[in-house]
CSV table of C-alpha atoms in Angstrom, one decimal:
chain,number,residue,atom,x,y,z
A,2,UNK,CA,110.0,-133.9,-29.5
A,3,UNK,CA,106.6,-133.8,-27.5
A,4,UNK,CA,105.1,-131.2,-24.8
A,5,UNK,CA,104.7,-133.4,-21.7
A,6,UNK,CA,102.8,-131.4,-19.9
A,7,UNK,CA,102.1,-127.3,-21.0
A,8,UNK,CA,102.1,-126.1,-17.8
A,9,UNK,CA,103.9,-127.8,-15.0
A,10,UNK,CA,102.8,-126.4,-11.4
A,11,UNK,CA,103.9,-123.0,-12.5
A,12,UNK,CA,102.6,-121.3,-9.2
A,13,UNK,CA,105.3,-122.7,-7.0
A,14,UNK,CA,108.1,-121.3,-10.0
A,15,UNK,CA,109.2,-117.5,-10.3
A,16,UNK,CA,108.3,-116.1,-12.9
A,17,UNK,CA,112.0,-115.2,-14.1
A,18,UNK,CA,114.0,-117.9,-16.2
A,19,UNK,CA,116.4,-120.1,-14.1
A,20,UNK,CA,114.7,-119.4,-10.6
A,21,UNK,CA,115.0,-123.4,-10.0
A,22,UNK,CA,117.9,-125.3,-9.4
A,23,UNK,CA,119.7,-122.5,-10.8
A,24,UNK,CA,123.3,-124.2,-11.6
A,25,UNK,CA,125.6,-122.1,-11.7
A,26,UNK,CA,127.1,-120.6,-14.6
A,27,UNK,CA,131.0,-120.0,-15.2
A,28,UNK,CA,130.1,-116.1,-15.9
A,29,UNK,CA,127.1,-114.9,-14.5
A,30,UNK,CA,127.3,-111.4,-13.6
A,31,UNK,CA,124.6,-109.0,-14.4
A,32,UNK,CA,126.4,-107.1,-17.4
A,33,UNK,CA,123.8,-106.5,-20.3
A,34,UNK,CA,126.9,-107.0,-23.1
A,35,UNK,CA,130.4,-108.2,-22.7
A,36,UNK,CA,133.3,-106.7,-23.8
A,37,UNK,CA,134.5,-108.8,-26.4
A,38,UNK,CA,134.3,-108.2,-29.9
A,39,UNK,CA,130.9,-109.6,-31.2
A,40,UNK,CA,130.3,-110.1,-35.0
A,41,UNK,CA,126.7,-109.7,-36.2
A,42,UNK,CA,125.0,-113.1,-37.3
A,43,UNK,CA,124.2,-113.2,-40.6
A,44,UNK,CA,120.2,-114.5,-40.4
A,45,UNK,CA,120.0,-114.5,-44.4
A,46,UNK,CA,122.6,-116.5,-44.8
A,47,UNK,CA,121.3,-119.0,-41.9
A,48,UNK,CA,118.2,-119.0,-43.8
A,49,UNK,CA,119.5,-120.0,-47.1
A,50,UNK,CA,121.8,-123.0,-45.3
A,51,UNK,CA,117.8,-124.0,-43.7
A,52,UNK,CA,116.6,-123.9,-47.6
A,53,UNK,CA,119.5,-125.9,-49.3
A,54,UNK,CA,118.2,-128.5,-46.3
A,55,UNK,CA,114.8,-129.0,-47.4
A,56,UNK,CA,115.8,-129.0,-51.4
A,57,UNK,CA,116.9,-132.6,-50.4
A,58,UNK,CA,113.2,-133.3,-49.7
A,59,UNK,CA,112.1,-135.1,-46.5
A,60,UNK,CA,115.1,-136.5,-44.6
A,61,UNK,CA,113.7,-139.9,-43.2
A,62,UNK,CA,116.3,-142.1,-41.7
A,63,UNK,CA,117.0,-144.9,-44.3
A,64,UNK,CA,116.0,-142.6,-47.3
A,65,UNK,CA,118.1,-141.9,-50.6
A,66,UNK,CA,117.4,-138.0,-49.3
A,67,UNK,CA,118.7,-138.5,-45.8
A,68,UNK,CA,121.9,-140.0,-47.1
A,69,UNK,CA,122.4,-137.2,-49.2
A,70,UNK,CA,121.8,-134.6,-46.7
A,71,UNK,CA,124.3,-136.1,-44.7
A,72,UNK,CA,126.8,-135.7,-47.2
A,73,UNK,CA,126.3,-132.4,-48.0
A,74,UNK,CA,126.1,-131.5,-44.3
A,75,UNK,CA,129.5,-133.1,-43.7
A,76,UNK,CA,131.2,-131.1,-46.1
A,77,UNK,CA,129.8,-128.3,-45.2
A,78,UNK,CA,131.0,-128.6,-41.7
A,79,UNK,CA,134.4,-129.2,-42.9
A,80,UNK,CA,134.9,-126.2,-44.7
A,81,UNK,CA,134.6,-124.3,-41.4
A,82,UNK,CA,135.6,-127.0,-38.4
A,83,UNK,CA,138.7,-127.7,-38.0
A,84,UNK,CA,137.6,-131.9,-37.5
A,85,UNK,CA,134.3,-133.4,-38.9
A,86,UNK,CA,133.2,-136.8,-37.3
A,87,UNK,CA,130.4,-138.9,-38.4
A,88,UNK,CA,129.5,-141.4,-35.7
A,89,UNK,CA,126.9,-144.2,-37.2
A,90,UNK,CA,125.4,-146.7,-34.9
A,91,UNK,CA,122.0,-148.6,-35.0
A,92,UNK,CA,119.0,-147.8,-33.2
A,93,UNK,CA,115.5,-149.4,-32.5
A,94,UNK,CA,112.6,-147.0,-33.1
A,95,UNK,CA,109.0,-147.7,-32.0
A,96,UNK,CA,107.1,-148.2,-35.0
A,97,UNK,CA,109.7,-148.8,-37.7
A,98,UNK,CA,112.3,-151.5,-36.7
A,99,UNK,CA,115.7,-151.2,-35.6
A,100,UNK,CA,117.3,-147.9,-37.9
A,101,UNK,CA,120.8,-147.0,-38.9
A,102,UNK,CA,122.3,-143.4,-37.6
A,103,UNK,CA,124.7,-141.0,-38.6
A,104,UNK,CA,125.4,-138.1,-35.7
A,105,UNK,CA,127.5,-135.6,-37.5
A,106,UNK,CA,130.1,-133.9,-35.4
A,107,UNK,CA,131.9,-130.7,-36.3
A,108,UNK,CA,134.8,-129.8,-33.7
A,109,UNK,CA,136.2,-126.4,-33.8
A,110,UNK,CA,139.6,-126.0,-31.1
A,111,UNK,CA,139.4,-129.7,-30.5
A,112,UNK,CA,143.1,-129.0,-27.9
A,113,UNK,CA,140.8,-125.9,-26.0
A,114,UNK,CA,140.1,-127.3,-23.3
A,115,UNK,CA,137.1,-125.1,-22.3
A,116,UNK,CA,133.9,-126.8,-24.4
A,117,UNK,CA,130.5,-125.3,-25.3
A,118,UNK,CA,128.1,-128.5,-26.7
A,119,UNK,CA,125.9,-126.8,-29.5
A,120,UNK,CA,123.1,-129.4,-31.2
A,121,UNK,CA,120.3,-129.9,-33.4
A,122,UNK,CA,118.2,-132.8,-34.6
A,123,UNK,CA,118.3,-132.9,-38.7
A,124,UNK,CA,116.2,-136.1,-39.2
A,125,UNK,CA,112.5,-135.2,-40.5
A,126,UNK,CA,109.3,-137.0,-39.0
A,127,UNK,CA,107.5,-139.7,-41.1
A,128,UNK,CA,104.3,-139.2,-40.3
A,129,UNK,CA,102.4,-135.8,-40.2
A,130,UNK,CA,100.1,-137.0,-37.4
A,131,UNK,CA,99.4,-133.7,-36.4
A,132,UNK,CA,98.2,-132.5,-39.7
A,133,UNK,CA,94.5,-131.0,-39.5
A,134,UNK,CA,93.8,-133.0,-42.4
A,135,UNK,CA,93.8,-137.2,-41.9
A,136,UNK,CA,94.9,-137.7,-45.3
A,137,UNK,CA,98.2,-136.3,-44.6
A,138,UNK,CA,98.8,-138.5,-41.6
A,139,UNK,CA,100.9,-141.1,-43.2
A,140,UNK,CA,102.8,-138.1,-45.1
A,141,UNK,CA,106.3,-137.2,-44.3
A,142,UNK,CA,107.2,-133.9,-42.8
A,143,UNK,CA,109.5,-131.2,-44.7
A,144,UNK,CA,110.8,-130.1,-41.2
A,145,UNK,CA,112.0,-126.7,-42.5
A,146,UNK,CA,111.5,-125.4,-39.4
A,147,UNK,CA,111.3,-129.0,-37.2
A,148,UNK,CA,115.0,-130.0,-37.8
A,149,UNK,CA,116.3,-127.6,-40.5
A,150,UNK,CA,116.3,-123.8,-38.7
A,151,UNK,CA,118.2,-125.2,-35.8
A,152,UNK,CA,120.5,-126.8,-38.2
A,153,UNK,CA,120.5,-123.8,-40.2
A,154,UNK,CA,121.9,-121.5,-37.5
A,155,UNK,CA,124.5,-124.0,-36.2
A,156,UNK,CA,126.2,-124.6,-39.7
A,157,UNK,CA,125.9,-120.5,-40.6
A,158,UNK,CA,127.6,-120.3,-36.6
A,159,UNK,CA,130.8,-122.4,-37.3
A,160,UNK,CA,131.0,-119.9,-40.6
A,161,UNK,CA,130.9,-116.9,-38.1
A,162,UNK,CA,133.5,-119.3,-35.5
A,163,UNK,CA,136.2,-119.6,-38.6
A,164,UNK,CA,136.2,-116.1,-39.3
A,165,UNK,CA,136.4,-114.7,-35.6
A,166,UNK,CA,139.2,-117.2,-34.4
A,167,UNK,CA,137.4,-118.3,-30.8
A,168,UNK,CA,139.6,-119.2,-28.6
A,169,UNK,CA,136.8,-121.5,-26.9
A,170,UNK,CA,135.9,-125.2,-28.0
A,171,UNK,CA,133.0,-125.4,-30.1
A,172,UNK,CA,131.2,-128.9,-30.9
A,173,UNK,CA,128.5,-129.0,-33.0
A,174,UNK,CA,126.4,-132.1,-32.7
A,175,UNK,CA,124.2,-132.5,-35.4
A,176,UNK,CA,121.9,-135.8,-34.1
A,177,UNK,CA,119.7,-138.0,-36.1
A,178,UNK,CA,116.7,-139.8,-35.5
A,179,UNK,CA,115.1,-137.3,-33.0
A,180,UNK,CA,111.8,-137.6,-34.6
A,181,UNK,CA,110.2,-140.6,-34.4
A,182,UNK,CA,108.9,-141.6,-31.2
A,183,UNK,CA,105.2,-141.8,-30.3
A,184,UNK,CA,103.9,-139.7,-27.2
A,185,UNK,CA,103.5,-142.8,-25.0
A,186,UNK,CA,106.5,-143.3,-24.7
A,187,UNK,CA,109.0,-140.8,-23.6
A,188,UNK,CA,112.3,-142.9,-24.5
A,189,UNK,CA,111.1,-143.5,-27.9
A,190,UNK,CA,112.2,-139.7,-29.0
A,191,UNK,CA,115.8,-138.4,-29.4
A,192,UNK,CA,117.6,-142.1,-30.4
A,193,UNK,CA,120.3,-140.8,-32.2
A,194,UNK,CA,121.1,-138.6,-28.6
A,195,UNK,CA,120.4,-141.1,-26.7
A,196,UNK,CA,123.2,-143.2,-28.8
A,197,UNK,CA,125.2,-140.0,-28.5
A,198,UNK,CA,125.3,-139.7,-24.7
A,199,UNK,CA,125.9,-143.3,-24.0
A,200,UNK,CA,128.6,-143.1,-26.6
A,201,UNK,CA,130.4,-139.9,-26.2
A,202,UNK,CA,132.3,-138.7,-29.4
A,203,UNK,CA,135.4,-138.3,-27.1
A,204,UNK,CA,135.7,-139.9,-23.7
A,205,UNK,CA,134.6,-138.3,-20.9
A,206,UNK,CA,133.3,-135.4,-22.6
A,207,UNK,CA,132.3,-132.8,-20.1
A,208,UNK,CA,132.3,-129.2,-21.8
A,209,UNK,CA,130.7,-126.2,-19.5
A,210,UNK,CA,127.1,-126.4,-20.5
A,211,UNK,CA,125.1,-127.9,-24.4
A,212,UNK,CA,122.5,-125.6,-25.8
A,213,UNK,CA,120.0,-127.1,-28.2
A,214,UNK,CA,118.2,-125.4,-30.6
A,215,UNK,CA,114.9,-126.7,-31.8
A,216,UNK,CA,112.3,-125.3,-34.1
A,217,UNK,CA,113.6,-121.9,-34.1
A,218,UNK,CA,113.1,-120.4,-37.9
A,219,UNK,CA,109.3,-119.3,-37.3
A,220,UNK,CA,108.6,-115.6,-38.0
A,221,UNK,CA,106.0,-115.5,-34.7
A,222,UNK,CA,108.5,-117.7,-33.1
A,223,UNK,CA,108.6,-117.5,-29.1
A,224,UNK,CA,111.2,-118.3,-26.8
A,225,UNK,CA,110.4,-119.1,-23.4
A,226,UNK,CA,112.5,-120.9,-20.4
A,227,UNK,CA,111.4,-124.7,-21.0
A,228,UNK,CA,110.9,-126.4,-17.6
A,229,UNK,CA,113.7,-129.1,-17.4
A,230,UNK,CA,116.3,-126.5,-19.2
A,231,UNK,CA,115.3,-124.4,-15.6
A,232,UNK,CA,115.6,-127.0,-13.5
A,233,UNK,CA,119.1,-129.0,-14.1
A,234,UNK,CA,121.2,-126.1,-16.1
A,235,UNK,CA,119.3,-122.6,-14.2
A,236,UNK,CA,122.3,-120.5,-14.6
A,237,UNK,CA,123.3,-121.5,-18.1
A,238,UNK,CA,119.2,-120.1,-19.1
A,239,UNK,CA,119.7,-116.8,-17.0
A,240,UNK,CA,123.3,-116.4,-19.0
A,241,UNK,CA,121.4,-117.2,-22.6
A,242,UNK,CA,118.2,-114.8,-22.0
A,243,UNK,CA,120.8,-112.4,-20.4
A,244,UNK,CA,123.0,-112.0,-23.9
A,245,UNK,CA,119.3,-112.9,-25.8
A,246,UNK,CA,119.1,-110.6,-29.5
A,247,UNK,CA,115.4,-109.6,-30.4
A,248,UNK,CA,112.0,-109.6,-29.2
A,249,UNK,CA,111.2,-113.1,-29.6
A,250,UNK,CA,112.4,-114.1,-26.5
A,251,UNK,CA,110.7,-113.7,-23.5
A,252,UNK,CA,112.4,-114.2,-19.9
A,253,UNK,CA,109.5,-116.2,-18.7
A,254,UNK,CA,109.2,-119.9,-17.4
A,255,UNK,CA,107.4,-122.4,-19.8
A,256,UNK,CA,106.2,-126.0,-19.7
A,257,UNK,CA,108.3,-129.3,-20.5
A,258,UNK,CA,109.4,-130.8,-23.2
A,259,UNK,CA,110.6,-133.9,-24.1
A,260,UNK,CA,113.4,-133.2,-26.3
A,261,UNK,CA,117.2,-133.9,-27.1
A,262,UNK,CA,118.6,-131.9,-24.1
A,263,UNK,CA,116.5,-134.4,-21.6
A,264,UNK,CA,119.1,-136.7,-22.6
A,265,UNK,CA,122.2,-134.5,-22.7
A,266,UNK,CA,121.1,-133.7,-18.9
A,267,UNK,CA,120.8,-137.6,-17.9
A,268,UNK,CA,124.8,-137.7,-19.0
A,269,UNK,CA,125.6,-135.2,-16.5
A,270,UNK,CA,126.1,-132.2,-18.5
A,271,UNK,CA,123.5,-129.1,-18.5
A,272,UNK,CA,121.8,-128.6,-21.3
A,273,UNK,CA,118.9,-125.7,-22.5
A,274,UNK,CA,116.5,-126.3,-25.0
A,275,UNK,CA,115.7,-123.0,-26.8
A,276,UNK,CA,112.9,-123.7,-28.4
A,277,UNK,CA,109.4,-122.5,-29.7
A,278,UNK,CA,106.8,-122.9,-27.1
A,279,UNK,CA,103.3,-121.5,-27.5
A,280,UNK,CA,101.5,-120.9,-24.6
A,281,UNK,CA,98.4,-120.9,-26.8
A,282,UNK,CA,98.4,-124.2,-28.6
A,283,UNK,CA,96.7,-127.1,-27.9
A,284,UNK,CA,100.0,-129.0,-29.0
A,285,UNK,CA,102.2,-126.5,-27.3
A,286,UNK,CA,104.1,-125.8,-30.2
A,287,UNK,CA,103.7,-123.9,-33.6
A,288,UNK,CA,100.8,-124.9,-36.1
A,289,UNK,CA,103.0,-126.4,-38.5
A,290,UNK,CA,104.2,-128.5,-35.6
A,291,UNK,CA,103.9,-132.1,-37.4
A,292,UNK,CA,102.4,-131.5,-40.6
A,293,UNK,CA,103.0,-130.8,-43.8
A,294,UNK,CA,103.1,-127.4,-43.8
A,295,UNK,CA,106.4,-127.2,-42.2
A,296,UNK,CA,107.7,-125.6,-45.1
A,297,UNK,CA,110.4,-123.3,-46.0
A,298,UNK,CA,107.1,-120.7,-46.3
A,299,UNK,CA,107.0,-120.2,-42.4
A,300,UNK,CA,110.9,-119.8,-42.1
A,301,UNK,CA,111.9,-115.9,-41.2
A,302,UNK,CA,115.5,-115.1,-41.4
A,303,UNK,CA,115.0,-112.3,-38.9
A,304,UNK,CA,114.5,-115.2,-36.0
A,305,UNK,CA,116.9,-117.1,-37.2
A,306,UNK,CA,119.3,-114.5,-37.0
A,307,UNK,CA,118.1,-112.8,-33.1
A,308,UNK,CA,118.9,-117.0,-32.4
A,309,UNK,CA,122.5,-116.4,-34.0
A,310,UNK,CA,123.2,-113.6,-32.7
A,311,UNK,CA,122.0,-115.0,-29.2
A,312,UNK,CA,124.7,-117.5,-29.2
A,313,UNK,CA,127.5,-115.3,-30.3
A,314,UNK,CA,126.8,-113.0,-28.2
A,315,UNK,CA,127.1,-116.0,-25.3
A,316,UNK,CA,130.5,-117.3,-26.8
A,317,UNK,CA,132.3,-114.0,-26.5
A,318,UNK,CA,130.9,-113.7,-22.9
A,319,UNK,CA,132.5,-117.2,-22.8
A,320,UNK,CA,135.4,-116.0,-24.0
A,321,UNK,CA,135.8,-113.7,-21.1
């Protein structure tokens, strides 16, 4: 992904998430919790499923590591989904040549007929072109926290989903090749989304609302309304920030990014990027942000669980 612009005429935009376009959202009244039965996300466990990511190595596309991690992650989705998908399809990147995918699909309730899209990107970047140091430019990325935390929580989710029994569709998209694109050009990020949306894993897939979740493992994490989350799905942020868990989020409107979930809007269905935004950065993201320090050292369990937690707590207000 890449910060299009930090700050995006933020004087004519309340301050409060989902002030804009504010679409509404299937149950948006002002209760702080619901009153279903919420389970407590288990953040350790989340963090260990982010570890047993990055012990494959770098997972570039077209890589002996990436095609293990897509094994392992397969299996692992079929021990709690009721059907695993693996859609494959070829894609033509910007620097390196036309590339091979594999979008991993986990479908829990596939007859329920009410659908919550969950996804994360669990390719690594190339190139750590970000990296303070040149000589790591032509390095590859660990992504422990750029691909792996959102991963991490989804998989440790559909664990929590098998145990509580939801009554509510869950798909877990798990989409490849998000990060290779250069900043010039917009539609050169998110491929294997892109390859997604225009072909759907079932057709005419419409569930309620997709959230993605994207570089969400850092201990100083922060997690702000992105701009294009508040303008095409508004009401499905105010429900998120409503049911948020911990201090990392913040109910405040950030800048835009160009990320998986710009996609998932352009197919018609809302979708909000949780993701850590710094306010503070030249980049507009965390330090690590593209470098090869995106290790497993800056990973906290404690935000990866509030992120969970976040998204339990929306599925039982869901479930309503």
């Amino acid at each position: 992904m890449k910060m299009t612009l930090l700050y995006i005429a933020l004087a004519i935009l309340a301050t409060a998430c989902g002030s804009t376009n504010n679409t509404a959202a299937t149950h948006d009244s002002e209760e702080a919790m619901t009153t279903a039965a919420v389970s407590t996300f288990d953040g350790n466990a989340a963090y260990e499923l982010t570890r047993q990511q990055c012990e494959f190595g770098p997972r570039m596309p077209g890589t002996a590591a990436h095609a293990k991690c897509a094994e392992w992650l397969t299996s692992t989705l079929q021990a709690s989904c009721d059907t695993v998908m693996v859609q494959t399809g070829t894609v033509q990147t910007a620097k390196s040549g036309k590339l091979g995918i594999k979008n991993i699909i986990g479908i829990i309730n596939p007859d329920a007929k009410q659908r919550l899209l969950l996804l994360a990107h669990w390719d690594t970047r190339p190139w750590a072109d970000n990296d303070p140091d040149p000589a790591n430019h032509n390095k590859p990325v660990m992504g422990a926290n750029d691909g792996a935390s959102g991963v991490g929580v989804l998989l440790q989710l559909a664990r929590h989903l098998k145990a509580d029994s939801t009554s509510l569709g869950i798909d877990i998209l798990l989409v490849d090749v998000e990060d290779m694109g250069v900043d010039e050009n917009e539609e050169s990020w998110a491929l294997g989304t892109q390859y997604w949306a225009q072909h759907p894993h079932v057709e005419g897939y419409k569930p309620l609302f997709g959230i993605l979740l994207d570089m969400v493992g850092a201990g100083d994490a922060t997690f702000t309304c992105e701009y294009y989350s508040t303008q095409y799905a508004g009401g499905f942020v105010d429900l998120i920030w409503r049911h948020a868990a911990g201090s990392h989020f913040k109910k405040t409107q950030a800048g835009a990014v160009t990320d998986d979930h710009i996609f998932v809007n352009r197919a018609g269905i809302p979708c909000v990027d949780i993701i850590d935004l710094r306010s503070d950065s030249d980049t507009g993201f965390c330090s690590a942000w593209h470098t090869v320090s995106d290790t497993m050292d800056g990973i906290s369990a404690t935000t990866l669980g509030e992120v969970g937690q976040t998204l339990l707590n929306v599925i039982a207000d869901l479930q309503n």
